[in-house]
XYZ file of C-alpha atoms in Angstrom:
371
model
C 4.712 -3.135 30.985
C 5.799 -0.668 28.318
C 5.241 3.044 28.821
C 6.178 6.070 26.762
C 5.191 9.214 24.922
C 3.758 8.707 21.477
C 4.390 10.181 18.050
C 1.371 10.014 15.778
C 1.248 10.212 11.998
C -0.580 8.521 9.148
C 2.627 8.592 7.127
C 5.432 6.569 8.673
C 8.146 8.385 6.724
C 7.038 11.689 8.275
C 6.745 10.231 11.767
C 10.274 8.783 11.953
C 11.793 12.228 11.465
C 10.201 13.325 14.773
C 10.625 10.046 16.660
C 13.035 10.022 19.608
C 14.489 7.047 21.541
C 12.018 5.683 24.078
C 8.977 7.080 22.286
C 6.234 4.900 20.827
C 5.192 5.327 17.173
C 1.474 5.246 16.417
C 0.925 4.767 12.695
C -1.791 3.995 10.155
C 0.272 1.916 7.732
C -1.309 -0.970 5.858
C 1.253 -3.533 4.671
C 4.394 -2.029 6.208
C 7.173 -1.921 3.621
C 10.899 -2.614 3.986
C 12.019 1.033 3.976
C 9.509 1.968 6.685
C 10.544 -1.004 8.829
C 14.244 -0.156 8.707
C 13.556 3.527 9.373
C 11.717 2.511 12.565
C 14.537 0.174 13.588
C 17.043 3.009 13.213
C 15.080 4.840 15.921
C 15.512 1.878 18.335
C 11.782 1.268 18.752
C 10.645 -1.488 21.121
C 7.007 -1.441 20.115
C 4.950 -0.208 17.167
C 1.249 0.577 17.466
C -0.328 0.244 14.036
C -3.983 1.146 13.715
C -4.087 -0.470 10.265
C -3.139 -4.026 9.285
C 0.641 -4.378 9.258
C 0.224 -7.330 6.905
C -2.979 -7.888 4.922
C -1.807 -10.990 3.063
C -2.648 -9.480 -0.336
C 1.038 -9.609 -1.292
C 4.296 -10.507 0.530
C 5.086 -7.153 2.146
C 8.175 -7.678 4.308
C 8.030 -4.761 6.755
C 6.283 -6.613 9.574
C 8.596 -9.590 9.066
C 11.664 -7.369 9.498
C 10.309 -5.767 12.678
C 9.359 -9.112 14.227
C 12.772 -10.574 13.323
C 14.335 -7.750 15.376
C 12.031 -8.531 18.336
C 9.929 -5.394 17.919
C 6.447 -5.817 19.381
C 3.681 -5.021 16.880
C 0.268 -4.085 18.231
C -1.890 -4.375 15.171
C -5.094 -3.261 13.483
C -6.552 -1.116 16.283
C -8.773 0.827 13.892
C -9.527 4.386 12.849
C -11.369 5.294 16.052
C -8.385 4.465 18.280
C -6.032 6.368 15.966
C -8.209 9.492 16.147
C -8.265 9.405 19.967
C -4.478 9.458 20.359
C -2.670 12.792 20.194
C 1.014 13.596 19.756
C 2.722 13.685 23.154
C 0.125 11.530 24.927
C 1.443 8.854 27.283
C 0.580 5.263 26.444
C 0.947 2.269 28.764
C 0.820 -1.288 27.452
C 0.121 -3.856 30.156
C -0.408 -7.427 28.945
C -3.403 -7.217 26.594
C -4.591 -3.762 27.674
C -3.607 -0.297 26.430
C -4.008 2.802 28.613
C -3.975 6.371 27.310
C -2.910 9.044 29.823
C -3.852 6.676 32.653
C -7.267 5.723 31.254
C -8.201 2.442 29.585
C -8.107 2.777 25.795
C -8.531 -0.638 24.159
C -7.450 -4.263 23.932
C -3.951 -4.809 22.555
C -3.989 -7.078 19.505
C -0.514 -8.515 18.998
C 0.848 -9.671 15.645
C 2.990 -12.721 16.432
C 5.733 -14.327 14.336
C 3.676 -17.519 14.032
C 0.578 -15.663 12.857
C 2.598 -13.640 10.374
C 4.352 -16.684 8.865
C 1.067 -18.514 8.309
C -0.290 -15.595 6.255
C 3.038 -14.762 4.603
C 3.321 -18.062 2.729
C -0.249 -17.756 1.464
C 0.422 -14.231 0.188
C 2.629 -15.542 -2.630
C -0.397 -17.233 -4.179
C -2.374 -13.995 -3.852
C 0.499 -12.213 -5.609
C -0.001 -14.437 -8.658
C -3.666 -13.426 -8.786
C -2.715 -9.740 -8.646
C -0.189 -10.024 -11.466
C -2.721 -10.056 -14.304
C -4.551 -6.982 -12.964
C -1.220 -5.220 -12.439
C -0.157 -5.859 -16.039
C -3.520 -4.730 -17.434
C -3.440 -1.555 -15.348
C 0.138 -0.797 -16.410
C -0.621 -1.196 -20.123
C -3.881 0.756 -19.927
C -2.286 3.772 -18.269
C 0.835 3.518 -20.438
C -1.372 4.318 -23.441
C -2.799 7.343 -21.643
C 0.559 8.589 -20.335
C 2.748 7.985 -23.395
C 2.997 11.762 -23.852
C 5.183 11.682 -20.733
C 8.102 10.375 -22.820
C 7.081 11.839 -26.189
C 7.944 15.417 -25.288
C 4.495 16.677 -24.297
C 5.817 17.712 -20.884
C 8.657 20.229 -20.976
C 11.503 19.853 -18.522
C 12.430 23.033 -16.606
C 15.657 24.902 -17.308
C 18.303 24.139 -14.688
C 21.650 25.707 -13.836
C 23.352 22.401 -12.970
C 25.356 21.135 -15.949
C 24.333 17.569 -16.783
C 25.270 17.188 -20.463
C 28.092 14.696 -20.947
C 28.302 13.795 -17.243
C 27.290 10.830 -15.109
C 24.133 11.368 -13.058
C 23.308 9.503 -9.838
C 19.575 9.349 -9.025
C 18.810 8.217 -5.458
C 15.355 7.157 -4.251
C 14.190 5.795 -0.888
C 13.881 2.170 -1.963
C 14.973 -1.293 -0.893
C 18.512 -1.362 0.628
C 19.203 2.141 -0.721
C 21.337 3.220 2.255
C 23.597 0.172 1.975
C 23.847 0.684 -1.778
C 24.930 4.314 -1.322
C 27.779 3.123 0.911
C 28.706 0.412 -1.601
C 29.211 2.913 -4.446
C 30.914 5.705 -2.482
C 34.143 4.913 -4.300
C 32.394 5.546 -7.625
C 30.932 8.815 -6.307
C 34.335 10.019 -5.057
C 36.146 9.105 -8.262
C 33.623 10.086 -10.964
C 31.859 12.943 -9.100
C 28.469 12.498 -10.789
C 25.638 15.012 -10.633
C 23.567 13.822 -7.658
C 19.771 14.005 -7.909
C 17.864 13.058 -4.759
C 14.194 12.138 -4.830
C 12.535 13.670 -1.758
C 13.712 12.104 1.534
C 16.637 10.316 -0.123
C 18.459 13.648 0.214
C 18.648 13.168 3.991
C 20.269 9.744 3.612
C 22.836 11.240 1.240
C 23.747 13.970 3.736
C 24.253 11.294 6.404
C 26.978 9.904 4.128
C 28.468 13.397 3.587
C 27.162 13.497 0.005
C 25.471 16.764 -0.924
C 22.717 16.474 -3.543
C 22.910 18.903 -6.447
C 19.189 18.671 -7.204
C 16.209 17.584 -5.109
C 13.076 16.510 -6.991
C 9.744 15.549 -5.444
C 6.592 16.725 -3.753
C 8.735 17.741 -0.733
C 6.646 15.828 1.790
C 9.497 13.860 3.376
C 12.677 15.898 2.899
C 14.247 17.866 5.755
C 14.776 21.620 5.747
C 18.523 21.043 6.144
C 18.671 19.145 2.847
C 16.657 21.815 1.064
C 19.010 24.536 2.272
C 22.135 22.597 1.274
C 21.225 21.520 -2.262
C 21.853 23.625 -5.385
C 18.430 23.385 -7.002
C 14.908 22.327 -6.077
C 12.304 21.016 -8.514
C 8.789 20.498 -7.169
C 6.856 17.698 -8.853
C 3.256 18.859 -9.147
C 0.051 17.232 -10.298
C -0.696 17.333 -14.060
C -3.169 20.175 -13.388
C -0.354 22.296 -11.919
C -1.323 21.969 -8.250
C 1.923 21.832 -6.232
C 1.357 21.598 -2.452
C 5.106 21.166 -1.893
C 5.783 24.625 -3.315
C 4.301 26.273 -0.228
C 6.871 24.539 1.973
C 9.720 25.816 -0.211
C 8.389 29.367 -0.273
C 7.884 29.350 3.504
C 11.603 28.613 3.862
C 12.459 31.570 1.645
C 13.859 29.301 -1.065
C 13.283 29.252 -4.803
C 12.101 26.265 -6.783
C 11.076 25.278 -10.269
C 8.042 23.110 -10.920
C 7.187 20.361 -13.347
C 3.597 19.248 -13.861
C 3.338 15.712 -15.205
C 2.082 12.214 -14.369
C 4.303 9.488 -12.976
C 6.448 9.245 -9.878
C 9.098 11.751 -8.825
C 11.683 9.038 -9.458
C 10.497 8.830 -13.084
C 10.775 12.607 -13.428
C 14.329 12.566 -12.038
C 15.446 9.860 -14.472
C 13.803 11.587 -17.416
C 15.330 14.955 -16.453
C 18.816 13.423 -16.454
C 18.182 11.849 -19.859
C 16.667 14.941 -21.488
C 19.519 17.130 -20.220
C 22.086 14.931 -21.962
C 23.534 12.704 -19.232
C 26.222 10.340 -20.490
C 25.227 7.658 -17.966
C 22.424 7.462 -15.401
C 23.003 5.389 -12.257
C 19.947 4.739 -10.087
C 19.967 3.652 -6.445
C 16.874 2.584 -4.495
C 14.740 2.496 -7.628
C 11.246 1.006 -7.749
C 11.003 -1.430 -10.615
C 9.034 -4.503 -9.525
C 5.381 -5.209 -8.878
C 6.054 -5.628 -5.153
C 7.742 -2.209 -5.013
C 4.639 -0.527 -6.400
C 2.117 -2.531 -4.398
C 3.966 -1.495 -1.226
C 3.572 2.123 -2.332
C -0.162 1.584 -2.856
C 0.080 1.707 -6.661
C -1.757 -0.795 -8.837
C 0.454 -0.313 -11.885
C 3.803 1.054 -13.059
C 2.929 2.681 -16.373
C 5.157 5.764 -16.126
C 8.124 3.732 -14.878
C 7.678 1.274 -17.743
C 7.620 4.145 -20.258
C 10.614 5.988 -18.818
C 12.802 2.884 -18.703
C 11.720 2.081 -22.242
C 13.112 5.449 -23.333
C 16.279 5.777 -21.259
C 17.260 2.099 -21.047
C 20.478 2.407 -23.061
C 21.897 4.931 -20.575
C 20.533 3.468 -17.342
C 22.564 1.423 -14.863
C 20.397 0.150 -12.007
C 22.614 -0.162 -8.933
C 19.807 -1.364 -6.690
C 21.038 -4.171 -4.456
C 24.687 -3.675 -5.425
C 25.640 -3.892 -1.729
C 24.557 -7.551 -1.764
C 27.424 -8.338 -4.141
C 29.984 -7.534 -1.454
C 30.615 -9.046 1.980
C 32.326 -7.683 5.054
C 34.288 -10.923 5.671
C 38.050 -10.912 5.126
C 39.626 -14.205 4.020
C 42.555 -15.546 6.088
C 44.241 -16.356 2.768
C 44.362 -12.651 1.914
C 45.629 -11.780 5.384
C 48.438 -14.338 4.963
C 49.424 -12.949 1.569
C 49.424 -9.418 3.009
C 51.678 -10.400 5.931
C 54.069 -12.298 3.652
C 54.273 -9.287 1.325
C 55.097 -7.049 4.278
C 57.896 -9.387 5.435
C 59.774 -9.348 2.106
C 61.161 -5.765 2.383
C 61.943 -6.318 6.077
C 64.010 -9.424 5.296
C 65.770 -7.607 2.439
C 66.845 -4.821 4.800
C 68.027 -7.293 7.444
C 70.160 -9.195 4.914
C 72.297 -6.115 4.204
C 72.650 -5.037 7.864
C 76.137 -6.080 9.322
C 74.916 -7.413 12.722
C 72.296 -9.585 11.046
C 74.763 -10.672 8.337
C 77.038 -11.968 11.140
C 74.033 -13.649 12.810
C 73.059 -15.433 9.569
C 76.725 -16.447 9.062
C 76.769 -18.120 12.501
C 73.559 -19.977 11.703
C 75.088 -21.133 8.425
C 78.167 -22.484 10.235
C 75.985 -24.238 12.824
C 73.997 -25.963 10.075
C 77.197 -27.180 8.387
C 78.391 -28.765 11.650
C 75.040 -30.484 12.164
C 74.874 -31.787 8.592
C 78.375 -33.349 8.904
């Protein structure tokens, strides 16, 4: 039997910020993505109650696979009605195939097993091929409509952070972004680039003792601590000017600039760095593949295609850079290191009188033996 208090949220990235060890997350997350899965694992969850389908089979989303590989129990696809009946702080008990809410029977527990997942996962690659044509068509169609995004129709706000002639690091919550941040910490320390965080990526940067200069986004997943510690805040609003994130900033007594344009906040961050004269733009955690966008619920990547078309000559995509390095240390290198350390020790011993006498005795002994 598993028992615990629940945290409830339709958005997993908001829920994990409130989740404490021993609590049970109740989410409404169709096709759990990699970032969401790892954020749940960081909270040491034993079970996840998902009222949507953790894996629909439309495309190879890997979130459920990651959770199952770490022996997290997934209770799946319980439906909208069950989600609406559970409140934050309620106590849930899971006993075999039954779920109880505050001591009363709630519903049958539907488990997603590793075997069931694998059978659908392999089929999803074929479905992905069918989606590709629609994805391309959607991308090209909206690229025509949104081309003004890179042709200067949307004016970038004035900022106090000096970007011209400097390196700019743009960090987004994407695949392996936390590992990649650690992998390039040497670059960050040495070059000291301007750091632009997209929404909740600012929190991950602070965990690594890296303070973002600018935070860009709709402010739905960034902590108050990050907002207080950064230099500037830019709220990404809808093209019509509606900026729900601005209310959050104002409620904290902070100031922010806004930019109203289509595209993702990541696109806006990259374009801002380019338009302000960055010498080089390094991106971490970027979304650049069809799978990335399908996991975010997007059916195309028009704005991303346009932005990368414009800034390509200055962009270095560091996504996955951590996979180029391993933690293993070769015994060959250890041997070389030890040998190098012995050389100065032997040199000192050779000029020390007691050891000179010792070596002389050994030399005499060898001569006697060789005769």
